[in-house]
Coordinates of C-alpha atoms in Angstrom, one line a residue:
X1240 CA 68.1 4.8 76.7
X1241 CA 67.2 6.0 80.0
X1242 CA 67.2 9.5 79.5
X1243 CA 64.4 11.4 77.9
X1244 CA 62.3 9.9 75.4
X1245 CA 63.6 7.8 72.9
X1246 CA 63.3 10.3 69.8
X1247 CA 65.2 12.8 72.5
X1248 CA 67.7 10.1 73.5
X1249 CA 68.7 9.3 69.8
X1250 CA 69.3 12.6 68.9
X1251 CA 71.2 13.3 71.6
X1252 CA 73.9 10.4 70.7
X1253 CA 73.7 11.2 67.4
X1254 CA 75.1 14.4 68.3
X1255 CA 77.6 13.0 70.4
X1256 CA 78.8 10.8 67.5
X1257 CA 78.5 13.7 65.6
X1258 CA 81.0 16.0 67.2
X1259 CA 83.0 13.2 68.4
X1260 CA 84.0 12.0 64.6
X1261 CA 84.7 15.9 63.6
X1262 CA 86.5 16.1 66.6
X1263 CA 88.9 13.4 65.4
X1264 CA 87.8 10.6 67.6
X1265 CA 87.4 7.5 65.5
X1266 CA 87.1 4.7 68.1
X1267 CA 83.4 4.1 69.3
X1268 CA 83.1 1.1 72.0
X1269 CA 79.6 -0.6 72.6
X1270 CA 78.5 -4.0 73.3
X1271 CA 75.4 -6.3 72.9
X1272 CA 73.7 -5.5 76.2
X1273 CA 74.1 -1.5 75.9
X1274 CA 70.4 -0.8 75.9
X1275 CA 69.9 -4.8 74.9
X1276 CA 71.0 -3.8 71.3
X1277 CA 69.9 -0.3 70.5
X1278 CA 73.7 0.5 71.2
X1279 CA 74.4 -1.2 68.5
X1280 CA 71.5 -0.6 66.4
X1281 CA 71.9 2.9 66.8
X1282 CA 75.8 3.7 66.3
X1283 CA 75.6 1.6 63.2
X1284 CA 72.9 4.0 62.0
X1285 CA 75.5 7.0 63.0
X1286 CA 78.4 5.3 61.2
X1287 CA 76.6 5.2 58.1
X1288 CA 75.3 8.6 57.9
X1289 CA 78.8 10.0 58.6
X1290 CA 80.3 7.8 55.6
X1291 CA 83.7 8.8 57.9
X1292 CA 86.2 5.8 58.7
X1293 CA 85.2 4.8 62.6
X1294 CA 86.7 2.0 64.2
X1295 CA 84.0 0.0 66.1
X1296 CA 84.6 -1.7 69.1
X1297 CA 81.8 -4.4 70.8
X1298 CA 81.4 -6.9 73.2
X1299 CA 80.3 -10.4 73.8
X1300 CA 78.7 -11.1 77.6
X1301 CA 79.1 -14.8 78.7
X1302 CA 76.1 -15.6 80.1
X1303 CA 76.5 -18.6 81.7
X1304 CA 74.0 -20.3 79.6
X1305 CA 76.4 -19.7 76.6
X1306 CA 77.9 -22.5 76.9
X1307 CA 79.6 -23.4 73.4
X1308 CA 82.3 -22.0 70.8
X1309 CA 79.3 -21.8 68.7
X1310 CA 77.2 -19.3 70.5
X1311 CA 80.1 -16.4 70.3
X1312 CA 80.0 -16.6 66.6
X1313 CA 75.7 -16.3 67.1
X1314 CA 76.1 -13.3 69.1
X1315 CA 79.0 -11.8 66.6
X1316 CA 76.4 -12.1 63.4
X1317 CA 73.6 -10.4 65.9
X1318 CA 75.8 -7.6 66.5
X1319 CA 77.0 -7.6 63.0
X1320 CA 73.5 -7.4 61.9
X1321 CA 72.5 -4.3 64.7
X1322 CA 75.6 -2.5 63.6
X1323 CA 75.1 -3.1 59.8
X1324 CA 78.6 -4.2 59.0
X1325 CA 80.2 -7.3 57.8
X1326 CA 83.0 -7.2 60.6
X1327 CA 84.2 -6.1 64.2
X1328 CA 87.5 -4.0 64.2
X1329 CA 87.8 -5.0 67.4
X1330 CA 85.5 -7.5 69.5
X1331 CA 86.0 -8.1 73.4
X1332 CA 85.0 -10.7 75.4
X1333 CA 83.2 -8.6 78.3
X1334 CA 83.7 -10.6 81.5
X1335 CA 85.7 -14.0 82.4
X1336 CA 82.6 -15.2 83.6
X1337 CA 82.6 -19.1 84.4
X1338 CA 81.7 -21.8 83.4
X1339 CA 82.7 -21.5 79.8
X1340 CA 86.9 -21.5 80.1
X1341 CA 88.7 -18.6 78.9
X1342 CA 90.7 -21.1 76.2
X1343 CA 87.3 -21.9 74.9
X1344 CA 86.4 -18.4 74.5
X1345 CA 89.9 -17.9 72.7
X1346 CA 89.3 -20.6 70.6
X1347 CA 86.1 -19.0 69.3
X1348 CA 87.6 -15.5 69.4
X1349 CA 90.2 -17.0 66.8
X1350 CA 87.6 -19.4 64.8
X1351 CA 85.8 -15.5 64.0
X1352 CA 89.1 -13.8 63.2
X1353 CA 90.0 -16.5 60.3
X1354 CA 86.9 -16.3 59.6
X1355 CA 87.2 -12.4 58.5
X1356 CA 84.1 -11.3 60.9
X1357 CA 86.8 -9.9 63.5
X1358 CA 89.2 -7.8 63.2
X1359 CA 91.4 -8.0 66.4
X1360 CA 90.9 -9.7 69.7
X1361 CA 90.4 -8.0 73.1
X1362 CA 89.0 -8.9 76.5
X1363 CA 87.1 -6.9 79.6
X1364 CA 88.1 -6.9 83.5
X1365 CA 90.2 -9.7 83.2
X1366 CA 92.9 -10.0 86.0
X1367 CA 96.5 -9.9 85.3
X1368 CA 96.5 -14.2 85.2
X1369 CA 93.3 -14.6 83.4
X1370 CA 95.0 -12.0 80.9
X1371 CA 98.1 -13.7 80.2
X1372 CA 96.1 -17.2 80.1
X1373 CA 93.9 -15.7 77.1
X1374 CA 96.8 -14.1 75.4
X1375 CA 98.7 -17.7 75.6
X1376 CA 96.1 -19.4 74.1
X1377 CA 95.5 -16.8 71.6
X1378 CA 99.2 -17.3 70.5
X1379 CA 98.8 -20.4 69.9
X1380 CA 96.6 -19.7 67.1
X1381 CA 98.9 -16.9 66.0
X1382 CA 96.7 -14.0 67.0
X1383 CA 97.9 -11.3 69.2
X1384 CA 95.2 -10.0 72.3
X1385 CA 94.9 -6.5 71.3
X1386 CA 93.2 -5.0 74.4
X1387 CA 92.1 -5.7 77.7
X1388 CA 89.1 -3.0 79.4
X1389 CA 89.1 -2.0 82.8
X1390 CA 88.0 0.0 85.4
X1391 CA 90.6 2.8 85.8
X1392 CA 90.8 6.6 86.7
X1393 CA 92.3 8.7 89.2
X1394 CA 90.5 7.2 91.6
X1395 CA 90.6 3.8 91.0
X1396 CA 94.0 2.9 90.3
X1397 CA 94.0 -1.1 90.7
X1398 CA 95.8 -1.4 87.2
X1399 CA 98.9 -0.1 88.6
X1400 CA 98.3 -1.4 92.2
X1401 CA 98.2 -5.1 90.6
X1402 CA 100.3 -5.0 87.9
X1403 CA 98.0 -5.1 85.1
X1404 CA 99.2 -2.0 83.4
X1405 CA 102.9 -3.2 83.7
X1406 CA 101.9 -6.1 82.4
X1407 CA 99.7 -4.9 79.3
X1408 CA 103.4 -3.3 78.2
X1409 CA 105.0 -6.6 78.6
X1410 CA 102.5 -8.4 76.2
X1411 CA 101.6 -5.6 74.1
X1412 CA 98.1 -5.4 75.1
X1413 CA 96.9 -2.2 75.3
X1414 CA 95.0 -1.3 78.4
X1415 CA 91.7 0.4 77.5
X1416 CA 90.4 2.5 80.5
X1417 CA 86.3 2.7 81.3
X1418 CA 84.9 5.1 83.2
X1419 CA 88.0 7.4 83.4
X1420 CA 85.8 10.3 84.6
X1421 CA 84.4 8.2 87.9
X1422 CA 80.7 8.6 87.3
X1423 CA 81.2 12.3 87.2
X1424 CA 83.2 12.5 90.1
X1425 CA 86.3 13.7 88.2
X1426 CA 84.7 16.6 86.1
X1427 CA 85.0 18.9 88.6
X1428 CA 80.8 19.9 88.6
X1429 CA 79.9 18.4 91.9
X1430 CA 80.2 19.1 94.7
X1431 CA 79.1 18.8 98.8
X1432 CA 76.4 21.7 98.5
X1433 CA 76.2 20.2 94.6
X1434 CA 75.8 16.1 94.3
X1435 CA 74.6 14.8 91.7
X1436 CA 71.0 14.0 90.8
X1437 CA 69.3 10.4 91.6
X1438 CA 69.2 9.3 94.6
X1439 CA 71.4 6.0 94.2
X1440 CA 74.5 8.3 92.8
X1441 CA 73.7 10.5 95.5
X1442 CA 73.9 8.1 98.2
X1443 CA 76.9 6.6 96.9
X1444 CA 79.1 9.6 95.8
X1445 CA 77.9 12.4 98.4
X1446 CA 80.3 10.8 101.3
X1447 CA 83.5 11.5 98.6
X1448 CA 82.6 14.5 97.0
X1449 CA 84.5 16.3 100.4
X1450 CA 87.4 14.2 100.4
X1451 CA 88.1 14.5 96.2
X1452 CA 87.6 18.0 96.5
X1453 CA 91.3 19.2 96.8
X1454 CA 92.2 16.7 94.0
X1455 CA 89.7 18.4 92.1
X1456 CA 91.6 21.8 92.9
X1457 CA 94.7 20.7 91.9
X1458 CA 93.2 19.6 88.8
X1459 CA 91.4 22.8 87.8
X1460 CA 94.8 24.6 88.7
X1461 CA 96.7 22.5 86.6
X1462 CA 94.4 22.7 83.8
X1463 CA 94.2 25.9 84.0
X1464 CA 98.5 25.9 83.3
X1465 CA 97.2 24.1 80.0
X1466 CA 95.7 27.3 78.6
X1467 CA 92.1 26.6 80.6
X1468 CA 91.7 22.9 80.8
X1469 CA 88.9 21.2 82.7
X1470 CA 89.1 19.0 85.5
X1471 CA 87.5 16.5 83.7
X1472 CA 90.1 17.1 80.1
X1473 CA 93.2 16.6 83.0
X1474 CA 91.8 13.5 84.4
X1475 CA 91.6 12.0 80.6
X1476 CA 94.8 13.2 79.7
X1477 CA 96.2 12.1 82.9
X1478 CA 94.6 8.1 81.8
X1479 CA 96.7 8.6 78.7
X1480 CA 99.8 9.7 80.1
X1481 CA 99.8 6.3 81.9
X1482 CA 99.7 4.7 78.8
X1483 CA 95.6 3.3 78.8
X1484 CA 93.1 4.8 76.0
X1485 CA 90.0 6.2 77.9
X1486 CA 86.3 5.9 76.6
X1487 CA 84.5 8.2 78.9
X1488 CA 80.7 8.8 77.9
X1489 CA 79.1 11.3 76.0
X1490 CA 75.3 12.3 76.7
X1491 CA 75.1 14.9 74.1
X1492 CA 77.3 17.3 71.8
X1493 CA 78.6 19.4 74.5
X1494 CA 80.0 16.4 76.5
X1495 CA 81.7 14.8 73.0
X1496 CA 83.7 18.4 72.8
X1497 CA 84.3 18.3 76.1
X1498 CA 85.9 15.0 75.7
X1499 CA 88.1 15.5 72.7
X1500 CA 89.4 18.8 74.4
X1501 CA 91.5 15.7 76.5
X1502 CA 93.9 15.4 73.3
X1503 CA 96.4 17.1 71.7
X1504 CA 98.2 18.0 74.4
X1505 CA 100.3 16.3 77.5
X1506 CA 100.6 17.0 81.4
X1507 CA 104.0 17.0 82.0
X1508 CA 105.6 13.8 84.3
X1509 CA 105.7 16.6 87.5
X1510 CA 102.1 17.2 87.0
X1511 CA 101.5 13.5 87.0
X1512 CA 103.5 13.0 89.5
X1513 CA 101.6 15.6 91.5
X1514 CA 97.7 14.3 90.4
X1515 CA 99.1 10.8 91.3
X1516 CA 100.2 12.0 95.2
X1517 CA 96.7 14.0 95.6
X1518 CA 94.6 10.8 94.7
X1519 CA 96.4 9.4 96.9
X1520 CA 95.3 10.9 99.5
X1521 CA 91.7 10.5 98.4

């Protein structure tokens, strides 16, 4: 949605999900309000064509007029329903928005897990205490929290600055890392004399593109130790050397390939070291 016409836009993803599944990527993560639904509605479509095994991940947005156990499970079977499947592998609650309390929400997570419409348990930008308060009360229903998503790349590092990633390998809970590239920034395609189209990104990201720009060398240098790597394959690769599991966005067919090229290999703990001393500098 949002780019091209919808016939365009479809085909585009479907291409995505295409390459991505032959590429060996089996975890696809959406939610409810990607696109109000068509997110859904669409990668359920894809899963279905493939007939492959993909592990589907979605969300559930606390709005705060949501205000019972009872409207989780309503927005579950909606998603259920878009996606064409009779359960979540793994289902996330997508903000700890108030006023609902995150026990409640627990409660309900584990009221749809006995109830065999979820698979495993995960949460979105929860802090390091509203973390370990949802996987205490999760453990008191004997379910384990599986994930927890956040914000996390090179350049935003807050996981490690708070203690959230430590703490994810204290409870087990792996740390699943949005936006990994940084809108772009960490693909190594834009530049000061290059910024990115739209004026809103532009506004935003043209005052950094200067100062990222010897991280980005050390990246492409790096990569290119790694038999030709992109900036944008280091940066991923560098997310799962710290132990998260990155979801960056694909567009189209060429960004899914682009993507995988992150696995199968691993930066070394000097390179780390090196990519974590130049964002710090950023």
């Amino acid at each position: 949605w949002g780019s091209g016409s919808d016939d365009d836009a479809e085909q585009a993803s479907r291409q995505a999900f295409t390459t991505s599944v032959q590429a060996g990527i089996n975890l696809i993560d959406t939610a409810e309000v990607y696109g109000m639904g068509r997110a859904e509605h669409l990668l359920g479509q894809f899963v279905h064509e493939t007939g492959d095994p993909v592990i589907v991940a979605s969300k559930f947005m606390p709005f705060p007029w949501r205000l019972t156990k009872g409207s989780l499970r309503r927005a579950l079977q909606g998603s259920l329903r878009r996606l064409g499947r009779d359960r979540v592998d793994l289902y996330q609650i997508h903000w700890p928005t108030p006023p609902v309390a995150i026990d409640t929400w627990m409660d309900a997570m584990a009221d749809v897990v006995e109830a065999g419409l979820v698979r495993a348990v995960g949460v979105s930008n929860y802090s390091v205490a509203q973390m370990r308060q949802a996987h205490a009360a999760l453990s008191k229903r004997g379910i384990p929290l599986a994930s927890n998503q956040v914000l996390y790349n090179l350049l935003k590092r807050g996981p490690e600055e708070t203690g959230l990633l430590a703490v994810c390998r204290e409870l087990d809970v792996r740390l699943i890392a949005y936006s990994p590239l940084a809108q772009g920034l960490l693909t190594g395609k834009y530049s000061p004399e290059n910024p990115p189209a739209g004026f809103a990104r532009r506004r935003q990201q043209t005052p950094l593109l200067a100062r990222i720009q010897p991280l980005v060398d050390r990246m492409r240098s790096i990569g290119e130790a790694h038999e030709g790597k992109t900036p944008a394959q280091v940066a991923l690769n560098w997310t799962i050397c710290k132990g998260s599991l990155p979801i960056p966005g694909a567009r189209n067919a060429r960004q899914a390939s682009q993507n995988a090229g992150a696995t199968g290999w691993r930066l070394t703990a000097d390179e780390v070291a090196a990519l974590d001393e130049a964002a710090a500098r950023v």
